[in-house]
Amino acid sequence: MKFIYKSIYLIALTLLLFAGSCTDLEVPVESELTAVNFPNTEEDFIAIAGPAYRFLHYKFYTINQILVQELTGDMAILTANGGNWYDDGRYQNYHLHTPTPDQRFLRESWAAWYNGVSKINSILPLFEGKEESEVRDLAIAELRAFRAYLYFILQDNWGGVPIVTDFGPEVELKGRDSRKDVCKFIEDELLEVLPNLSGETGVATYARMTQWAAYALLAKLYMNWEVYTGEAGRWNDAVTACDKIIAEAQTNGTIALDPDYLAMFYPDNGPQIKDFLFAIPCDGVHMQEHIPARYWLHRGLRYKYELPFNPSGSVKALPEYYDKFVVWNDNDVRKGIWLTGKQYMFDGSPIIIETTNSGLDDRYNGPNPNAPVDYHLEFTREIEFRNLVTFDTGNDELGKAVGYRCNKFYPDKNSITRNQNNDLPIFRYADILLLKAEAILRGANATMGHTPVSLANMVRTRAKAMPYTTLDLDELLDERARELAYEGWRRNDLIRFGKFEEPWGVKTSTDVRKRIFPIPQEQIDRNPLLEQNPSYE
């Protein structure tokens, strides 16, 4: 089923390549695409709109966005081993809340999101020039909703940013619109196009902006309204948006909590997952760079998971984050995303690394540094730094094995490269249930007979976890950590809950100005009207 959506993406790329390759004007025209006959069908509109979505692919979201959101939060830390992965401290900067205007992932992300906006701005006039029809209005609505999502990412990361809706060389550079104005723009766009968006789920609309993706985006916007604008939280509006999705789930069953939590993130996931309201389709050929196994798994696990590459294992879980999964003495299946302690093959045999005394621990000062040692690979809860300045844990076997590992996006043994086929969800139904629970805890009116406890217990029941009897905001934040681990929402959650400035790992920054990132210096150089965010000047 994943192939169906990806074939549409390939058709879009083929059309673009074909359009750019017709340079021989003497070739007789057998058929011609004109403004009269193209685009007319839904497939035509999808083919043209497809390239706008590609800015979620490659590394822009699956690496840059996810890593930035998680490394700045309390879930994960990226360490060095004998200098490997230090990279001038660019990963450590995220953990310490000291990113710079030259930070690579931030540069790439800003460019990607605005390139996506620009692509949409270039396509919309073509669509708007066509005669009104249901498919034309649907295509316009999808693009505008997706542009609103791109602006949501931009303002979430950088605060106020320029709102640009025109395209062409005559478009003038402009300064930053206020964050409040950007949020109002997002809201207005979504509310205006919602009636024309599709309410269908499954293969036909997978990875496209639907009504349910738009309502999920509105819920996120309203839940963070106080943080984004400085105005009172819009908790009741958030509940209204959530209820639209919940009502669809209850009425038609096309949206649901899939019974197998772990399987939702396997390499064969896709349109069949009812929990996914909006997702990025990934594969090892056409939509690459979803590579969680590369970052999280130890090289000693390569043969267990039949991987075609050596993982780096550079990303580790912060101990206190992992502890949120074991505080309950129950059967929560979400604990299964973690690799902890001694490691074994699937047949139960231990994973043994052949090394030496000094290879096991380069601090060894005994008489036999080269004596052989069979080391049973063991991940430790604690992360011991041998050089705190460089976040170095050592380039020996013990140093490479510190820290528990997240195996949520299960390794893809069928990939011929490090690129995995696991699609990456952006909005999920479980998130919507937890957002509604949070909104009610914050003062929204309860609806549909729901309480915070009943909503959170829907999520916990699917996870086979012990149900809540009471619930407060602190515990709800922990539940979000368990449910949404490594899906790119942790920074957003911590800021909204007022926890972003608390200490974790080795981070001590309490500067609230670090809740947003520095605008890339290369963008300021290109557009002097952009002003840098405070504390990054």
Coordinates of C-alpha atoms in Angstrom, one line a residue:
M1 CA 0.0 0.0 0.0
K2 CA 2.9 2.3 0.6
F3 CA 3.8 2.0 -3.1
I4 CA 0.6 3.6 -4.2
Y5 CA 1.4 6.9 -2.6
K6 CA 5.0 6.8 -3.5
S7 CA 4.2 6.1 -7.1
I8 CA 2.2 9.4 -7.2
Y9 CA 5.3 11.1 -5.8
L10 CA 7.4 9.6 -8.6
I11 CA 4.9 10.6 -11.2
A12 CA 5.2 14.2 -10.0
L13 CA 9.0 14.1 -10.3
T14 CA 8.8 12.5 -13.7
L15 CA 6.6 15.3 -14.9
L16 CA 9.0 17.9 -13.6
L17 CA 12.0 16.2 -15.2
F18 CA 10.2 15.8 -18.5
A19 CA 9.1 19.5 -18.5
G20 CA 12.7 20.5 -18.0
S21 CA 14.2 18.2 -20.7
C22 CA 12.2 19.2 -23.8
T23 CA 14.8 21.5 -25.4
D24 CA 14.7 20.3 -29.0
L25 CA 12.1 22.5 -30.6
E26 CA 12.3 20.7 -34.0
V27 CA 10.7 17.5 -32.6
P28 CA 7.1 17.1 -33.8
V29 CA 4.5 17.5 -31.1
E30 CA 2.5 14.3 -30.7
S31 CA 0.6 15.6 -27.6
E32 CA 0.8 18.7 -25.6
L33 CA 0.1 19.7 -22.0
T34 CA -1.5 23.1 -22.0
A35 CA -3.3 25.3 -19.4
V36 CA -6.5 24.0 -21.1
N37 CA -6.0 20.3 -20.6
F38 CA -3.7 20.2 -17.6
P39 CA -4.2 20.1 -14.7
N40 CA -7.9 18.9 -14.8
T41 CA -8.1 15.6 -13.0
E42 CA -7.4 14.9 -9.3
E43 CA -4.3 12.9 -10.4
D44 CA -3.1 16.0 -12.4
F45 CA -3.4 18.3 -9.4
I46 CA -1.7 15.7 -7.1
A47 CA 1.2 15.3 -9.6
I48 CA 1.9 19.0 -9.7
A49 CA 1.5 19.5 -5.9
G50 CA 3.7 16.5 -5.1
P51 CA 7.0 18.3 -5.2
A52 CA 5.9 20.7 -2.4
Y53 CA 5.7 17.7 0.0
R54 CA 9.2 16.6 -0.8
F55 CA 10.6 19.2 1.6
L56 CA 9.4 17.0 4.4
H57 CA 11.5 14.2 2.9
Y58 CA 15.2 13.6 2.8
K59 CA 16.9 14.9 5.9
F60 CA 14.9 18.1 6.5
Y61 CA 12.4 16.6 8.8
T62 CA 13.4 13.0 9.4
I63 CA 16.9 14.1 10.6
N64 CA 17.0 17.8 11.2
Q65 CA 13.7 18.5 12.7
I66 CA 13.5 15.3 14.8
L67 CA 17.1 15.6 16.2
V68 CA 16.8 19.3 16.9
Q69 CA 13.5 18.8 18.8
E70 CA 14.8 15.8 20.8
L71 CA 18.4 16.8 21.5
T72 CA 17.2 20.2 23.0
G73 CA 14.8 18.3 25.2
D74 CA 15.2 15.8 28.0
M75 CA 15.0 12.6 26.0
A76 CA 18.3 12.1 24.2
I77 CA 21.9 13.2 24.1
L78 CA 24.4 12.7 21.3
T79 CA 27.9 11.9 22.6
A80 CA 31.3 11.7 21.1
N81 CA 33.8 8.7 21.1
G82 CA 37.4 9.7 20.9
G83 CA 36.5 12.8 18.9
N84 CA 34.1 11.0 16.5
W85 CA 30.8 12.8 16.4
Y86 CA 32.1 15.9 18.2
D87 CA 31.8 18.0 15.0
D88 CA 32.8 21.2 16.6
G89 CA 30.2 20.8 19.3
R90 CA 27.2 21.3 17.0
Y91 CA 25.2 18.5 18.7
Q92 CA 26.3 19.5 22.2
N93 CA 25.0 23.0 21.5
Y94 CA 21.5 21.7 21.2
H95 CA 21.7 19.9 24.5
L96 CA 23.2 22.9 26.3
H97 CA 20.7 25.4 24.7
T98 CA 23.6 27.3 23.1
P99 CA 23.0 26.9 19.3
T100 CA 24.6 29.4 17.0
P101 CA 23.4 31.2 13.9
D102 CA 25.7 29.0 11.8
Q103 CA 24.2 25.7 13.1
R104 CA 23.9 23.3 10.2
F105 CA 20.6 21.7 11.0
L106 CA 19.0 25.1 11.6
R107 CA 20.4 26.4 8.3
E108 CA 19.1 23.4 6.4
S109 CA 15.7 23.4 8.0
W110 CA 15.0 27.2 7.5
A111 CA 15.9 26.8 3.8
A112 CA 13.8 23.7 3.4
W113 CA 10.6 25.1 5.0
Y114 CA 10.8 28.3 3.0
N115 CA 11.6 26.4 -0.2
G116 CA 8.4 24.5 0.5
V117 CA 6.5 27.7 1.0
S118 CA 8.0 29.1 -2.2
K119 CA 7.1 26.0 -4.2
I120 CA 3.5 26.2 -2.9
N121 CA 3.4 29.9 -3.8
S122 CA 4.5 29.1 -7.3
I123 CA 1.9 26.4 -7.8
L124 CA -1.2 28.1 -6.3
P125 CA -1.6 30.7 -9.1
L126 CA -1.7 27.9 -11.7
F127 CA -4.4 26.1 -9.7
E128 CA -6.3 29.3 -8.9
G129 CA -6.4 30.1 -12.7
K130 CA -8.3 27.0 -13.4
E131 CA -12.1 26.9 -13.7
E132 CA -13.7 26.2 -10.3
S133 CA -14.3 22.5 -9.6
E134 CA -14.3 20.2 -6.6
V135 CA -10.9 18.7 -7.5
R136 CA -9.4 22.2 -8.1
D137 CA -10.7 23.5 -4.8
L138 CA -9.4 20.4 -3.0
A139 CA -5.9 20.9 -4.5
I140 CA -5.8 24.5 -3.5
A141 CA -7.0 23.7 0.0
E142 CA -4.4 21.0 0.5
L143 CA -1.6 23.3 -0.6
R144 CA -2.7 26.2 1.6
A145 CA -3.1 23.8 4.6
F146 CA 0.3 22.4 4.0
R147 CA 1.8 25.9 3.8
A148 CA 0.1 26.7 7.1
Y149 CA 1.9 23.6 8.5
L150 CA 5.2 24.8 7.2
Y151 CA 4.6 28.2 8.9
F152 CA 3.7 26.4 12.1
I153 CA 7.2 24.8 12.1
L154 CA 8.9 28.0 11.2
Q155 CA 7.3 30.0 14.0
D156 CA 7.6 27.2 16.5
N157 CA 11.4 27.1 15.9
W158 CA 12.1 30.8 15.3
G159 CA 9.2 32.9 16.6
G160 CA 8.1 35.7 14.2
V161 CA 9.1 35.0 10.6
P162 CA 8.2 36.7 7.3
I163 CA 4.8 35.7 5.9
V164 CA 5.3 35.3 2.1
T165 CA 2.4 34.3 -0.1
D166 CA 3.5 35.6 -3.5
F167 CA 6.1 34.2 -5.9
G168 CA 8.4 35.7 -8.5
P169 CA 11.3 38.0 -9.0
E170 CA 9.2 41.0 -8.2
V171 CA 8.5 39.8 -4.6
E172 CA 10.4 42.2 -2.3
L173 CA 12.4 41.2 0.7
K174 CA 10.5 41.8 4.0
G175 CA 11.2 41.8 7.7
R176 CA 9.7 39.5 10.3
D177 CA 6.0 39.4 11.0
S178 CA 5.2 39.1 14.6
R179 CA 4.7 35.6 16.0
K180 CA 1.1 36.4 16.8
D181 CA 0.5 37.5 13.3
V182 CA 2.0 34.3 11.9
C183 CA -0.2 32.2 14.2
K184 CA -3.3 34.2 13.1
F185 CA -2.3 33.6 9.5
I186 CA -2.1 29.9 10.2
E187 CA -5.5 29.8 11.9
D188 CA -7.2 31.9 9.2
E189 CA -5.8 29.7 6.4
L190 CA -6.9 26.5 8.0
L191 CA -10.4 27.7 8.9
E192 CA -10.9 29.0 5.4
V193 CA -9.8 25.8 3.5
L194 CA -11.1 23.2 5.9
P195 CA -14.5 22.9 4.1
N196 CA -12.7 21.9 0.9
L197 CA -10.3 19.4 2.4
S198 CA -11.0 15.7 2.1
G199 CA -12.4 13.8 5.0
E200 CA -11.2 10.5 3.5
T201 CA -8.5 8.5 5.2
G202 CA -6.4 5.6 4.0
V203 CA -4.4 5.1 0.8
A204 CA -6.1 7.8 -1.3
T205 CA -5.2 10.6 1.0
Y206 CA -2.2 9.2 2.9
A207 CA 0.5 11.8 3.6
R208 CA -1.7 14.6 2.2
M209 CA -3.3 17.3 4.2
T210 CA -6.9 16.2 5.1
Q211 CA -9.5 17.7 7.4
W212 CA -8.1 15.5 10.2
A213 CA -4.5 16.8 9.7
A214 CA -5.8 20.3 9.6
Y215 CA -7.8 19.9 12.8
A216 CA -4.8 18.3 14.5
L217 CA -2.7 21.3 13.4
L218 CA -5.3 23.7 14.8
A219 CA -5.3 21.7 18.1
K220 CA -1.5 22.1 18.3
L221 CA -1.8 25.8 17.5
Y222 CA -4.5 26.5 20.1
M223 CA -2.7 24.4 22.8
N224 CA 0.4 26.5 22.3
W225 CA -1.4 29.8 21.8
E226 CA -0.3 31.3 25.1
V227 CA 3.4 30.4 24.4
Y228 CA 3.2 31.7 20.9
T229 CA 1.3 34.9 21.3
G230 CA 1.4 35.8 25.0
E231 CA -2.4 35.8 25.1
A232 CA -4.6 33.5 27.2
G233 CA -4.6 29.8 26.2
R234 CA -7.3 28.8 23.8
W235 CA -8.2 25.5 25.6
N236 CA -11.8 25.4 24.5
D237 CA -10.8 25.9 20.9
A238 CA -8.3 23.1 21.2
V239 CA -11.1 20.8 22.5
T240 CA -13.3 21.8 19.6
A241 CA -10.6 20.8 17.1
C242 CA -9.9 17.6 18.9
D243 CA -13.6 16.7 19.1
K244 CA -13.9 16.9 15.3
I245 CA -11.3 14.1 15.0
I246 CA -12.7 12.1 17.9
A247 CA -16.2 12.3 16.5
E248 CA -14.9 10.9 13.2
A249 CA -13.2 8.1 15.1
Q250 CA -16.3 7.2 17.0
T251 CA -18.6 7.5 14.0
N252 CA -16.8 5.8 11.2
G253 CA -13.8 4.0 12.7
T254 CA -11.5 5.2 10.0
I255 CA -9.4 6.9 12.8
A256 CA -8.5 4.7 15.7
L257 CA -5.8 3.5 18.2
D258 CA -4.3 0.6 16.4
P259 CA -4.1 -2.4 18.7
D260 CA -0.4 -3.0 18.3
Y261 CA 1.6 0.0 19.4
L262 CA 5.0 -1.3 18.5
A263 CA 3.9 -2.4 15.0
M264 CA 2.9 1.1 14.1
F265 CA 6.5 2.0 13.7
Y266 CA 7.7 -1.1 11.8
P267 CA 9.2 -0.7 8.3
D268 CA 6.0 -1.9 6.7
N269 CA 3.8 0.8 8.3
G270 CA 1.8 3.0 6.1
P271 CA -1.8 4.0 5.1
Q272 CA -3.2 1.0 7.1
I273 CA -2.2 2.7 10.4
K274 CA -5.4 4.4 11.6
D275 CA -3.6 6.3 14.4
F276 CA -1.6 8.3 11.8
L277 CA -3.4 11.5 10.8
F278 CA -0.5 12.9 8.8
A279 CA 2.8 11.1 8.1
I280 CA 5.9 11.3 6.0
P281 CA 6.3 8.3 3.7
C282 CA 9.9 7.1 3.8
D283 CA 11.8 4.4 1.9
G284 CA 15.3 3.5 1.1
V285 CA 15.3 4.7 -2.5
H286 CA 13.0 7.7 -3.3
M287 CA 12.4 9.3 0.1
Q288 CA 15.5 8.7 2.1
E289 CA 17.3 9.8 5.3
H290 CA 14.9 8.3 7.9
I291 CA 17.8 6.7 9.6
P292 CA 17.1 6.2 13.4
A293 CA 19.0 2.8 13.5
R294 CA 22.1 4.6 12.4
Y295 CA 21.9 7.1 15.3
W296 CA 20.6 4.8 18.1
L297 CA 21.9 1.3 17.5
H298 CA 25.4 0.0 18.5
R299 CA 27.5 -1.5 15.8
G300 CA 27.4 -4.8 17.8
L301 CA 23.7 -5.1 16.9
R302 CA 24.4 -5.0 13.1
Y303 CA 24.1 -8.8 12.5
K304 CA 21.2 -9.3 14.9
Y305 CA 19.1 -6.9 12.8
E306 CA 20.7 -7.9 9.5
L307 CA 21.7 -4.3 8.8
P308 CA 23.7 -3.4 5.6
F309 CA 25.8 -0.8 7.5
N310 CA 27.5 -0.2 10.8
P311 CA 25.4 1.9 13.1
S312 CA 27.1 4.7 15.0
G313 CA 25.2 4.4 18.3
S314 CA 25.9 8.1 18.9
V315 CA 22.5 9.0 20.4
K316 CA 21.6 7.7 23.9
A317 CA 18.6 8.1 26.2
L318 CA 19.0 10.4 29.2
P319 CA 18.4 8.1 32.3
E320 CA 15.6 10.1 33.8
Y321 CA 13.6 10.0 30.6
Y322 CA 13.9 6.2 30.4
D323 CA 12.8 6.1 34.1
K324 CA 9.4 7.4 33.0
F325 CA 8.8 4.0 31.4
V326 CA 9.6 1.9 34.5
V327 CA 8.0 4.0 37.2
W328 CA 4.9 1.8 36.7
N329 CA 5.2 -1.8 37.6
D330 CA 3.0 -3.0 34.8
N331 CA 3.0 -4.5 31.3
D332 CA 3.2 -1.3 29.3
V333 CA 4.3 -2.5 25.8
R334 CA 5.9 0.9 25.2
K335 CA 8.8 -0.3 27.3
G336 CA 9.6 -2.4 24.3
I337 CA 11.1 0.5 22.4
W338 CA 14.2 0.4 24.6
L339 CA 17.4 -1.7 24.4
T340 CA 18.8 -2.0 27.9
G341 CA 21.4 -4.1 29.8
K342 CA 23.1 -7.2 28.3
Q343 CA 22.3 -7.8 24.6
Y344 CA 21.4 -11.1 23.0
M345 CA 20.7 -12.5 19.5
F346 CA 17.1 -13.6 18.8
D347 CA 18.0 -17.2 19.6
G348 CA 19.1 -16.1 23.1
S349 CA 22.9 -16.3 22.5
P350 CA 24.9 -13.4 23.9
I351 CA 26.2 -10.7 21.6
I352 CA 30.0 -11.0 22.1
I353 CA 32.5 -8.5 20.9
E354 CA 36.1 -9.8 20.6
T355 CA 38.5 -7.2 21.9
T356 CA 41.4 -6.7 24.3
N357 CA 41.9 -5.4 27.7
S358 CA 42.8 -1.9 26.4
G359 CA 40.2 -2.2 23.6
L360 CA 37.6 -2.8 26.3
D361 CA 38.8 0.1 28.4
D362 CA 41.5 2.3 27.1
R363 CA 42.2 3.4 30.7
Y364 CA 43.5 -0.1 31.4
N365 CA 47.0 0.1 32.9
G366 CA 47.7 -3.5 33.8
P367 CA 50.4 -5.8 32.4
N368 CA 48.4 -7.3 29.5
P369 CA 46.8 -4.6 27.4
N370 CA 46.7 -6.8 24.3
A371 CA 45.3 -9.9 26.0
P372 CA 42.1 -11.0 24.3
V373 CA 38.7 -10.3 26.0
D374 CA 35.3 -11.5 25.0
Y375 CA 33.0 -8.7 25.9
H376 CA 29.3 -9.4 26.3
L377 CA 27.7 -6.1 25.0
E378 CA 25.9 -4.3 27.8
F379 CA 24.1 -1.0 27.7
T380 CA 24.3 1.0 30.9
R381 CA 21.7 3.3 32.3
E382 CA 24.2 6.0 33.3
I383 CA 26.2 8.0 30.7
E384 CA 29.7 8.5 32.0
F385 CA 31.6 11.3 30.3
R386 CA 35.4 11.1 30.2
N387 CA 35.6 14.5 28.7
L388 CA 32.6 16.7 29.6
V389 CA 33.7 19.6 27.4
T390 CA 33.4 17.4 24.3
F391 CA 30.7 15.1 25.6
D392 CA 33.2 12.2 25.0
T393 CA 32.4 8.9 26.6
G394 CA 35.5 7.1 25.3
N395 CA 36.5 5.3 22.1
D396 CA 36.7 1.8 23.7
E397 CA 34.0 -0.8 24.0
L398 CA 32.8 0.4 27.4
G399 CA 32.6 4.0 26.3
K400 CA 30.6 3.1 23.2
A401 CA 28.1 1.1 25.2
V402 CA 27.0 3.7 27.7
G403 CA 23.4 4.7 27.6
Y404 CA 20.2 2.9 26.8
R405 CA 19.0 2.9 23.1
C406 CA 15.7 3.7 21.5
N407 CA 14.6 1.1 19.0
K408 CA 11.1 2.5 18.3
F409 CA 11.4 2.8 14.5
Y410 CA 12.4 -0.9 14.2
P411 CA 15.5 -1.6 12.0
D412 CA 14.8 -2.3 8.4
K413 CA 16.7 -5.4 7.3
N414 CA 15.3 -5.2 3.8
S415 CA 16.9 -1.8 3.1
I416 CA 20.0 -1.9 1.0
T417 CA 21.4 1.2 2.7
R418 CA 21.0 2.9 6.1
N419 CA 17.7 4.5 4.8
Q420 CA 14.7 2.9 6.4
N421 CA 11.2 2.3 5.1
N422 CA 9.5 3.2 8.4
D423 CA 7.1 6.1 7.7
L424 CA 7.3 8.9 10.3
P425 CA 4.1 10.2 11.8
I426 CA 3.6 13.9 12.4
F427 CA 0.1 13.9 13.9
R428 CA -1.5 10.9 15.6
Y429 CA -4.9 10.2 17.1
A430 CA -3.3 9.2 20.5
D431 CA -1.7 12.7 20.6
I432 CA -5.2 14.2 20.0
L433 CA -6.6 12.3 23.0
L434 CA -3.8 13.5 25.2
L435 CA -4.1 17.1 24.0
K436 CA -7.8 17.1 24.9
A437 CA -7.1 15.7 28.3
E438 CA -4.5 18.4 28.8
A439 CA -6.9 21.1 27.7
I440 CA -9.5 20.1 30.2
L441 CA -6.9 19.9 32.9
R442 CA -6.0 23.5 32.0
G443 CA -9.6 24.7 32.3
A444 CA -11.5 23.8 29.1
N445 CA -15.0 22.6 29.3
A446 CA -15.3 18.8 29.3
T447 CA -17.3 17.4 26.3
M448 CA -18.6 14.1 24.9
G449 CA -18.6 12.7 28.5
H450 CA -14.8 12.7 28.6
T451 CA -12.5 13.5 31.5
P452 CA -8.7 13.8 31.5
V453 CA -8.5 10.4 33.1
S454 CA -10.8 8.7 30.6
L455 CA -9.0 10.2 27.7
A456 CA -5.5 9.3 28.9
N457 CA -6.7 5.8 29.8
M458 CA -7.7 5.2 26.2
V459 CA -4.1 5.6 25.3
R460 CA -2.9 3.5 28.3
T461 CA -5.3 0.7 27.5
R462 CA -3.9 0.3 24.0
A463 CA -0.4 0.2 25.6
K464 CA -1.6 -2.5 28.1
A465 CA -0.6 -0.1 30.9
M466 CA -2.3 0.3 34.3
P467 CA -5.1 2.8 34.1
Y468 CA -5.0 6.1 35.8
T469 CA -7.4 6.8 38.7
T470 CA -6.2 10.5 39.0
L471 CA -4.2 12.7 36.7
D472 CA -2.4 16.0 36.9
L473 CA -0.4 18.0 34.4
D474 CA 3.0 16.6 35.5
E475 CA 1.9 13.0 35.1
L476 CA 0.2 13.9 31.7
L477 CA 3.6 15.3 30.5
D478 CA 5.2 12.0 31.5
E479 CA 2.5 10.1 29.6
R480 CA 3.2 12.2 26.5
A481 CA 6.9 11.2 26.9
R482 CA 6.0 7.5 26.9
E483 CA 3.5 7.7 24.0
L484 CA 5.4 10.1 21.7
A485 CA 9.0 9.3 22.3
Y486 CA 11.3 10.3 19.4
E487 CA 8.5 11.7 17.3
G488 CA 9.7 15.3 17.5
W489 CA 7.3 16.9 20.0
R490 CA 9.3 16.9 23.2
R491 CA 10.8 20.4 22.9
N492 CA 7.3 21.7 22.1
D493 CA 5.8 19.9 25.1
L494 CA 8.4 21.0 27.6
I495 CA 8.1 24.6 26.6
R496 CA 4.3 24.5 26.9
F497 CA 4.5 22.9 30.3
G498 CA 7.1 25.4 31.6
K499 CA 9.8 22.7 32.0
F500 CA 12.2 23.7 29.2
E501 CA 14.5 25.6 31.5
E502 CA 14.8 22.8 34.1
P503 CA 18.1 20.9 34.4
W504 CA 18.6 17.6 32.7
G505 CA 21.7 15.8 31.5
V506 CA 24.5 18.4 31.8
K507 CA 22.4 21.3 30.7
T508 CA 22.0 24.2 33.1
S509 CA 20.6 27.0 31.0
T510 CA 17.6 28.8 32.4
D511 CA 17.4 31.4 29.7
V512 CA 13.8 31.5 28.4
R513 CA 15.0 33.3 25.3
K514 CA 16.5 29.9 24.2
R515 CA 13.0 28.6 23.6
I516 CA 13.4 29.7 20.0
F517 CA 16.5 29.2 17.8
P518 CA 18.8 31.7 16.2
I519 CA 17.9 32.8 12.7
P520 CA 20.6 31.3 10.4
Q521 CA 23.2 34.0 9.7
E522 CA 23.2 33.2 6.0
Q523 CA 19.5 34.2 5.9
I524 CA 20.3 37.5 7.6
D525 CA 23.1 38.1 5.1
R526 CA 20.7 37.6 2.3
N527 CA 17.9 39.6 3.8
P528 CA 19.2 42.5 6.0
L529 CA 15.6 43.2 7.0
L530 CA 15.6 40.1 9.3
E531 CA 16.5 40.8 12.9
Q532 CA 18.3 38.2 15.0
N533 CA 16.5 36.7 18.0
P534 CA 17.5 38.1 21.4
S535 CA 20.5 36.4 23.0
Y536 CA 21.9 35.4 19.7
E537 CA 23.1 38.7 18.4

